[in-house]
Coordinates of C-alpha atoms and ligand atoms in Angstrom, one line a residue:
X1 CA 138.7 -88.4 -47.4
X2 CA 140.8 -85.5 -48.5
X3 CA 139.1 -82.7 -46.6
X4 CA 138.9 -84.0 -43.1
X5 CA 139.3 -81.2 -40.6
X6 CA 138.7 -78.5 -43.2
X7 CA 135.9 -76.0 -42.6
X8 CA 134.6 -74.5 -45.9
X9 CA 132.4 -71.5 -46.1
X10 CA 130.5 -72.1 -49.3
X11 CA 129.1 -68.9 -50.8
X12 CA 126.4 -69.0 -53.4
X13 CA 125.6 -66.0 -55.6
X14 CA 122.8 -65.6 -58.2
X15 CA 123.1 -67.9 -61.2
X16 CA 121.5 -71.0 -62.5
X17 CA 124.6 -72.9 -61.6
X18 CA 123.3 -72.8 -58.0
X19 CA 121.7 -76.2 -58.7
X20 CA 125.3 -77.6 -59.0
X21 CA 126.2 -76.0 -55.7
X22 CA 123.9 -78.5 -54.0
X23 CA 125.9 -81.4 -55.3
X24 CA 129.1 -79.7 -54.7
X25 CA 128.2 -79.1 -51.0
X26 CA 127.5 -82.7 -50.6
X27 CA 130.7 -83.7 -52.3
X28 CA 132.7 -81.5 -49.9
X29 CA 131.0 -83.1 -46.9
X30 CA 131.6 -86.6 -48.3
X31 CA 135.2 -85.7 -48.5
X32 CA 135.2 -84.9 -44.8
X33 CA 134.8 -81.1 -44.7
X34 CA 132.3 -79.2 -42.7
X35 CA 130.4 -76.7 -44.8
X36 CA 128.8 -73.4 -43.8
X37 CA 126.6 -72.1 -46.5
X38 CA 126.2 -68.3 -47.1
X39 CA 123.8 -67.2 -49.8
X40 CA 123.1 -63.9 -51.4
X41 CA 119.5 -62.8 -52.0
X42 CA 119.9 -63.5 -55.7
X43 CA 121.2 -67.1 -55.0
X44 CA 118.0 -67.7 -53.1
X45 CA 116.0 -67.0 -56.3
X46 CA 117.7 -70.1 -57.8
X47 CA 117.8 -72.6 -54.9
X48 CA 116.3 -72.5 -51.4
X49 CA 118.2 -72.1 -48.2
X50 CA 116.2 -75.2 -47.0
X51 CA 118.0 -77.4 -49.6
X52 CA 121.4 -76.0 -48.6
X53 CA 120.7 -76.4 -44.9
X54 CA 119.5 -80.0 -45.3
X55 CA 122.7 -80.8 -47.3
X56 CA 125.1 -79.0 -45.1
X57 CA 123.4 -79.9 -41.9
X58 CA 123.8 -76.3 -40.7
X59 CA 121.5 -73.2 -40.8
X60 CA 122.2 -71.1 -43.9
X61 CA 123.3 -67.5 -43.4
X62 CA 121.9 -64.9 -45.8
X63 CA 121.7 -61.5 -44.0
X64 CA 124.3 -59.3 -42.4
X65 CA 121.6 -58.5 -39.9
X66 CA 121.2 -62.1 -38.8
X67 CA 120.5 -61.9 -35.1
X68 CA 121.5 -65.5 -34.4
X69 CA 125.1 -64.4 -33.7
X70 CA 125.4 -63.1 -30.2
X71 CA 127.6 -60.2 -31.4
X72 CA 125.5 -59.7 -34.5
X73 CA 128.7 -59.9 -36.6
X74 CA 128.2 -63.0 -38.8
X75 CA 130.6 -61.6 -41.3
X76 CA 133.4 -61.7 -38.7
X77 CA 132.5 -64.9 -37.0
X78 CA 131.9 -67.0 -40.1
X79 CA 135.1 -65.8 -41.9
X80 CA 137.3 -66.4 -38.8
X81 CA 136.3 -70.1 -38.6
X82 CA 137.0 -70.9 -42.3
X83 CA 139.9 -72.7 -43.8
X84 CA 138.7 -71.3 -47.1
X85 CA 135.8 -69.3 -48.6
X86 CA 134.6 -70.9 -51.8
X87 CA 132.2 -68.9 -54.0
X88 CA 130.4 -71.3 -56.3
X89 CA 128.7 -70.1 -58.3
X90 CA 130.3 -66.7 -58.5
X91 CA 128.3 -64.4 -60.8
X92 CA 129.8 -61.6 -62.9
X93 CA 128.1 -59.1 -60.5
X94 CA 129.6 -60.6 -57.5
X95 CA 133.1 -60.6 -59.1
X96 CA 132.6 -56.9 -59.7
X97 CA 131.6 -56.4 -56.1
X98 CA 134.6 -58.3 -54.8
X99 CA 136.9 -56.2 -57.0
X100 CA 135.7 -53.0 -55.6
X101 CA 135.7 -54.1 -52.0
X102 CA 132.0 -53.5 -51.8
X103 CA 130.3 -54.9 -48.8
X104 CA 126.5 -54.4 -48.9
X105 CA 125.4 -57.9 -48.2
X106 CA 126.7 -60.7 -45.9
X107 CA 128.7 -62.6 -48.4
X108 CA 130.6 -59.6 -49.9
X109 CA 131.0 -58.2 -46.4
X110 CA 132.5 -61.5 -45.2
X111 CA 134.9 -61.7 -48.2
X112 CA 136.1 -58.2 -47.4
X113 CA 136.4 -58.9 -43.7
X114 CA 138.3 -62.2 -44.1
X115 CA 141.9 -62.3 -42.8
X116 CA 143.8 -62.2 -46.1
X117 CA 146.8 -64.3 -44.9
X118 CA 144.9 -67.2 -43.3
X119 CA 141.6 -67.5 -45.2
X120 CA 142.0 -68.0 -48.9
X121 CA 139.2 -67.0 -51.3
X122 CA 138.4 -69.5 -54.1
X123 CA 136.1 -68.4 -56.8
X124 CA 134.2 -70.6 -59.4
X125 CA 132.8 -68.2 -62.0
X126 CA 129.5 -69.0 -63.7
X127 CA 127.9 -66.9 -66.4
X128 CA 126.7 -66.5 -69.9
X129 CA 129.5 -66.7 -72.5
X130 CA 129.1 -63.0 -73.6
X131 CA 129.3 -61.9 -70.0
X132 CA 132.4 -64.1 -69.5
X133 CA 134.1 -62.8 -72.6
X134 CA 133.3 -59.2 -71.8
X135 CA 136.5 -57.1 -71.3
X136 CA 135.1 -55.9 -68.0
X137 CA 134.7 -59.4 -66.7
X138 CA 138.1 -60.5 -68.0
X139 CA 139.7 -57.3 -66.4
X140 CA 137.9 -58.1 -63.1
X141 CA 139.1 -61.7 -63.2
X142 CA 142.7 -60.7 -63.7
X143 CA 142.5 -58.2 -60.9
X144 CA 140.8 -60.7 -58.6
X145 CA 143.7 -63.0 -59.3
X146 CA 146.2 -60.2 -58.6
X147 CA 144.4 -59.5 -55.3
X148 CA 145.2 -63.0 -54.2
X149 CA 142.0 -65.0 -55.0
X150 CA 142.2 -68.4 -56.7
X151 CA 140.0 -68.2 -59.7
X152 CA 139.0 -71.7 -61.0
X153 CA 138.5 -72.3 -64.7
X154 CA 135.1 -72.2 -66.3
X155 CA 133.6 -75.0 -68.3
X156 CA 132.6 -74.8 -71.9
X157 CA 129.5 -76.1 -73.7
X158 CA 125.8 -75.6 -73.7
X159 CA 124.5 -72.9 -71.4
X160 CA 121.2 -72.6 -69.7
X161 CA 120.4 -69.6 -71.9
X162 CA 120.6 -71.8 -74.9
X163 CA 123.9 -70.4 -76.1
X164 CA 127.1 -72.4 -76.4
X165 CA 130.5 -71.3 -75.2
X166 CA 132.7 -70.6 -72.2
X167 CA 131.4 -69.5 -68.8
X168 CA 129.6 -72.6 -67.3
X169 CA 130.5 -73.3 -63.8
X170 CA 132.7 -76.4 -63.5
X171 CA 131.0 -79.6 -62.6
X172 CA 130.8 -80.5 -58.8
X173 CA 133.4 -83.3 -59.2
X174 CA 135.8 -80.9 -60.9
X175 CA 135.3 -78.3 -58.3
X176 CA 135.9 -80.8 -55.6
X177 CA 139.1 -81.9 -57.3
X178 CA 140.3 -78.3 -57.5
X179 CA 139.5 -77.5 -53.9
X180 CA 141.4 -80.7 -52.7
X181 CA 144.3 -79.7 -55.0
X182 CA 144.3 -76.2 -53.5
X183 CA 145.1 -77.6 -50.1
X184 CA 148.1 -79.7 -51.3
X185 CA 151.6 -78.3 -50.7
X186 CA 153.0 -76.9 -54.0
X187 CA 156.3 -78.8 -53.6
X188 CA 156.7 -79.2 -57.4
X189 CA 155.6 -75.7 -58.5
X190 CA 157.2 -74.8 -61.8
X191 CA 158.5 -78.4 -62.4
X192 CA 157.7 -80.4 -65.5
X193 CA 157.0 -84.0 -64.8
X194 CA 156.7 -86.9 -67.3
X195 CA 155.1 -90.1 -66.2
X196 CA 154.6 -93.4 -68.0
X197 CA 151.7 -95.5 -66.8
X198 CA 149.7 -98.6 -67.5
X199 CA 150.6 -101.7 -69.5
X200 CA 151.6 -101.9 -73.1
X201 CA 149.9 -104.1 -75.7
X202 CA 152.1 -105.9 -78.2
X203 CA 150.1 -107.1 -81.2
X204 CA 150.3 -110.6 -82.6
X205 CA 147.7 -110.1 -85.3
X206 CA 145.1 -107.4 -85.9
X207 CA 142.9 -108.7 -83.1
X208 CA 145.2 -110.3 -80.5
X209 CA 148.2 -109.4 -78.5
X210 CA 150.4 -109.7 -75.4
X211 CA 149.8 -107.5 -72.5
X212 CA 149.9 -107.6 -68.7
X213 CA 147.7 -106.9 -65.6
X214 CA 148.9 -103.3 -64.9
X215 CA 145.8 -101.1 -64.4
X216 CA 147.6 -97.8 -64.7
X217 CA 146.1 -96.7 -61.3
X218 CA 149.4 -96.0 -59.6
X219 CA 150.8 -93.9 -62.6
X220 CA 147.5 -92.0 -62.9
X221 CA 147.5 -91.3 -59.1
X222 CA 151.0 -90.1 -59.4
X223 CA 150.1 -87.8 -62.3
X224 CA 147.3 -86.3 -60.1
X225 CA 149.5 -85.9 -57.1
X226 CA 152.3 -84.2 -59.2
X227 CA 149.7 -81.9 -60.7
X228 CA 148.2 -81.1 -57.2
X229 CA 151.8 -80.3 -56.1
X230 CA 151.9 -77.6 -58.8
X231 CA 153.8 -79.4 -61.6
X232 CA 153.1 -79.3 -65.3
X233 CA 152.4 -83.0 -65.9
X234 CA 152.5 -85.1 -69.1
X235 CA 151.2 -88.7 -68.7
X236 CA 152.1 -91.2 -71.4
X237 CA 149.5 -93.9 -70.9
X238 CA 149.2 -97.4 -72.2
X239 CA 145.8 -98.9 -73.0
X240 CA 143.7 -98.4 -69.8
X241 CA 140.2 -97.3 -69.2
X242 CA 140.9 -94.6 -66.7
X243 CA 139.8 -91.0 -66.9
X244 CA 142.5 -88.4 -67.3
X245 CA 143.6 -86.7 -64.1
X246 CA 142.4 -83.1 -64.2
X247 CA 144.8 -80.6 -65.7
X248 CA 147.2 -83.4 -66.9
X249 CA 148.4 -83.5 -70.5
X250 CA 147.8 -87.1 -71.6
X251 CA 149.3 -89.0 -74.5
X252 CA 147.8 -92.4 -75.3
X253 CA 149.9 -95.2 -76.7
X254 CA 149.5 -98.9 -77.3
X255 CA 152.8 -100.6 -77.7
X256 CA 156.2 -100.3 -76.0
X257 CA 157.6 -98.9 -79.1
X258 CA 154.9 -96.2 -79.2
X259 CA 155.6 -95.5 -75.5
X260 CA 159.3 -95.2 -76.1
X261 CA 158.8 -92.7 -78.9
X262 CA 156.2 -90.7 -76.9
X263 CA 158.5 -90.6 -73.9
X264 CA 161.5 -89.7 -75.9
X265 CA 159.7 -86.8 -77.6
X266 CA 158.3 -85.4 -74.3
X267 CA 161.3 -85.9 -72.0
X268 CA 163.4 -83.1 -73.4
X269 CA 161.0 -80.6 -71.6
X270 CA 160.9 -82.6 -68.3
X271 CA 162.6 -82.0 -65.0
X272 CA 161.4 -85.3 -63.6
X273 CA 160.7 -88.7 -65.3
X274 CA 158.7 -91.3 -63.4
X275 CA 158.6 -94.6 -65.2
X276 CA 155.6 -96.3 -63.7
X277 CA 154.5 -98.2 -66.7
X278 CA 154.6 -102.0 -66.9
X279 CA 156.3 -102.1 -70.3
X280 CA 156.3 -105.5 -72.1
X281 CA 159.8 -106.8 -72.3
X282 CA 159.2 -108.4 -75.7
X283 CA 157.1 -107.9 -78.8
X284 CA 156.2 -110.1 -81.7
X285 CA 158.8 -109.4 -84.3
X286 CA 156.3 -109.3 -87.3
X287 CA 152.6 -109.3 -86.4
X288 CA 150.5 -110.9 -89.1
X289 CA 148.5 -108.5 -91.3
X290 CA 145.4 -110.8 -91.1
X291 CA 143.8 -112.7 -88.2
X292 CA 145.5 -116.0 -87.6
X293 CA 142.9 -118.7 -88.1
X294 CA 142.5 -121.9 -86.2
X295 CA 142.4 -124.8 -88.6
X296 CA 141.3 -128.5 -88.4
X297 CA 144.9 -129.8 -88.2
X298 CA 145.2 -128.5 -84.6
X299 CA 148.5 -126.8 -85.5
X300 CA 149.5 -124.0 -83.1
X301 CA 151.0 -120.7 -84.2
X302 CA 154.5 -119.8 -83.1
X303 CA 155.9 -116.4 -82.8
X304 CA 159.3 -114.8 -83.0
X305 CA 159.8 -112.3 -80.2
X306 CA 162.3 -109.4 -80.1
X307 CA 163.2 -107.3 -77.1
X308 CA 161.5 -103.9 -76.6
X309 CA 163.6 -100.8 -75.9
X310 CA 164.1 -100.1 -72.2
X311 CA 162.5 -96.7 -72.0
X312 CA 163.8 -95.9 -68.5
X313 CA 167.3 -97.1 -69.0
X314 CA 167.7 -95.2 -72.2
X315 CA 166.3 -92.0 -70.8
X316 CA 168.4 -92.4 -67.6
X317 CA 171.6 -92.5 -69.6
X318 CA 170.8 -89.4 -71.6
X319 CA 173.0 -86.4 -71.0
X320 CA 170.3 -84.4 -69.2
X321 CA 169.8 -87.3 -66.7
X322 CA 173.5 -87.8 -66.2
X323 CA 174.1 -84.1 -65.6
X324 CA 171.3 -84.0 -63.0
X325 CA 169.0 -81.8 -65.1
X326 CA 166.5 -84.7 -65.3
X327 CA 165.6 -86.7 -62.2
X328 CA 164.6 -90.3 -63.1
X329 CA 162.5 -92.6 -60.9
X330 CA 162.0 -96.2 -61.8
X331 CA 159.5 -98.8 -60.5
X332 CA 160.0 -102.5 -59.9
X333 CA 157.1 -104.9 -59.7
X334 CA 158.4 -108.0 -58.1
X335 CA 156.9 -111.1 -56.5
X336 CA 159.6 -111.7 -53.8
X337 CA 162.8 -110.4 -52.3
X338 CA 161.7 -106.8 -53.0
X339 CA 164.7 -105.1 -51.4
X340 CA 167.3 -107.2 -53.2
X341 CA 165.6 -106.9 -56.6
X342 CA 164.9 -103.2 -56.2
X343 CA 168.4 -102.4 -55.1
X344 CA 169.8 -104.3 -58.0
X345 CA 167.4 -102.8 -60.5
X346 CA 168.2 -99.2 -59.3
X347 CA 171.9 -99.9 -60.2
X348 CA 171.1 -101.6 -63.4
X349 CA 168.8 -98.9 -64.6
X350 CA 171.2 -96.2 -63.3
X351 CA 168.5 -94.1 -61.6
X352 CA 168.7 -92.2 -58.3
X353 CA 165.4 -93.5 -57.0
X354 CA 163.8 -96.9 -57.5
X355 CA 160.3 -97.7 -56.1
X356 CA 159.7 -101.4 -55.4
X357 CA 156.3 -102.9 -55.0
X358 CA 154.9 -106.4 -55.1
X359 CA 153.2 -107.0 -58.4
X360 CA 150.4 -109.3 -57.3
X361 CA 149.6 -106.9 -54.3
X362 CA 149.3 -103.9 -56.6
X363 CA 148.0 -104.8 -60.0
X364 CA 144.4 -103.5 -60.4
X365 CA 144.2 -102.5 -56.7
X366 CA 143.4 -99.1 -55.2
X367 CA 146.0 -99.4 -52.5
X368 CA 149.6 -100.5 -52.4
X369 CA 152.7 -100.5 -50.3
X370 CA 156.1 -99.1 -51.5
X371 CA 159.7 -99.6 -50.8
X372 CA 161.9 -96.7 -51.8
X373 CA 165.5 -97.4 -52.6
X374 CA 168.2 -94.8 -53.2
X375 CA 171.9 -94.5 -52.9
X376 CA 171.6 -94.0 -49.1
X377 CA 169.4 -96.9 -48.3
X378 CA 165.7 -97.9 -48.3
X379 CA 162.5 -96.8 -46.7
X380 CA 159.1 -98.5 -46.6
X381 CA 155.9 -96.6 -47.1
X382 CA 153.1 -98.8 -45.6
X383 CA 150.0 -99.9 -47.4
X384 CA 147.5 -97.2 -48.1
X385 CA 145.5 -95.8 -51.0
X386 CA 147.5 -95.1 -54.2
X387 CA 146.4 -91.5 -54.0
X388 CA 147.9 -91.1 -50.5
X389 CA 151.0 -93.1 -51.5
X390 CA 151.4 -90.9 -54.6
X391 CA 151.4 -87.7 -52.5
X392 CA 154.0 -89.1 -50.2
X393 CA 156.2 -90.2 -53.2
X394 CA 155.8 -86.8 -54.8
X395 CA 157.0 -85.2 -51.5
X396 CA 160.0 -87.7 -51.4
X397 CA 160.9 -86.8 -55.0
X398 CA 160.6 -83.0 -54.3
X399 CA 162.8 -83.4 -51.3
X400 CA 165.5 -85.1 -53.3
X401 CA 165.5 -82.6 -56.1
X402 CA 165.8 -79.7 -53.8
X403 CA 168.3 -81.2 -51.4
X404 CA 169.9 -84.3 -52.7
X405 CA 169.6 -86.4 -49.5
X406 CA 167.0 -88.8 -48.7
X407 CA 165.8 -90.8 -45.7
Ligands
C5P501 O1 163.2 -104.2 -66.0 P1 161.9 -104.0 -65.4 O2 160.8 -104.1 -66.4 O3 161.6 -104.8 -64.2 O4 162.0 -102.5 -64.9 C1 160.9 -101.8 -64.4 C2 161.1 -100.3 -64.6 O5 161.7 -100.0 -65.9 C3 159.9 -99.5 -64.5 O6 160.1 -98.2 -64.1 C4 159.4 -99.5 -66.0 O7 158.5 -98.5 -66.3 C5 160.7 -99.4 -66.7 N1 160.8 -100.0 -68.0 C6 160.8 -99.2 -69.1 N2 161.0 -99.8 -70.4 C7 161.0 -101.2 -70.5 C8 160.9 -102.0 -69.4 C9 160.8 -101.4 -68.1 O8 160.8 -98.0 -69.0 N3 161.1 -101.7 -71.7

């Protein structure tokens, strides 16, 4: 639950995307937030306050003259309680109002009255593609951003009006992701991070191969956490069925050799390389062109294996890594003696930070425990979700690249 303790004022303005706001409200609450809904008159044409009250478990506010507040100042009271005001959907008209500081209904009044320093304004635009593309809207969006609001992307695709293009409101799950990301500390702002994740698959013939049990979950969680921390993230992923973390550039690969080439070509832009992938140590030297058939003789095939390139070791010895321009982090999946193996592996791979974990206790799981080993010593991060672990690991890495000291 990423939003425990957060109080969100969810503002709805007039647009068909109001139907998505219902789901979004529910998603915020499931994540632990409390939600106070404020609707404009136009929003109430699309979805009823009854629906939003039932979902948020709080009476909805819609009027600046709402007498339920003892001081009759809902715009002050509601905005002072909020950790953020999220306008979703935010219509073109409402953007224009925000821009001009107009305050002729409760929601716009509340946005204008919010304490700028402590109550951020997050805006999820939703409109027809022509309205979105109009220079007035684009000008307003740029100014809204300059005024300190966080403007979420718009989606692209079929619109309720029957046209196709940019301007749809993001889906509730995407909005939730962006709100959660908003609250994360931007400890990697401006940094470029390359992450390898998942297993590799080494073909034996066109239909078979050698792989391992890595699910990619840890590497994908790290990519998400690095992105949430403000980094520009490239994820080189072996064959896994996981969805791409939002805002992350993903390069799919199959074999260790593919992964080696993809990492080599991406790493020249990176400030940090995290080798989280479980790369196969060996590959079949010459996979057969055709499927190997079983025959009546019972003869078993034999294969000649050759060693795969060590991606981490080769990147760690590059000039950029050696000069400190690239910070390399390795992983070690062990079955026993974690500290001894991780310590030895850090030295062998020549990386400043090595993250040890127990293979059987992490492969395929949603949680894990880590042992961080660097030149100064070691530190355990106890078992918790891979998402939470990733945020802690990202903070540890950020700490080390800004001040090269650790535990
Ligand atoms: O040597 P071992 O496979 O145990 O090392 C694990 C670490 O090295 C991980 O960070 C893994 O991603 C990386 N590695 C690599 N290329 C290989 C083998 C391992 O990048 N061929």
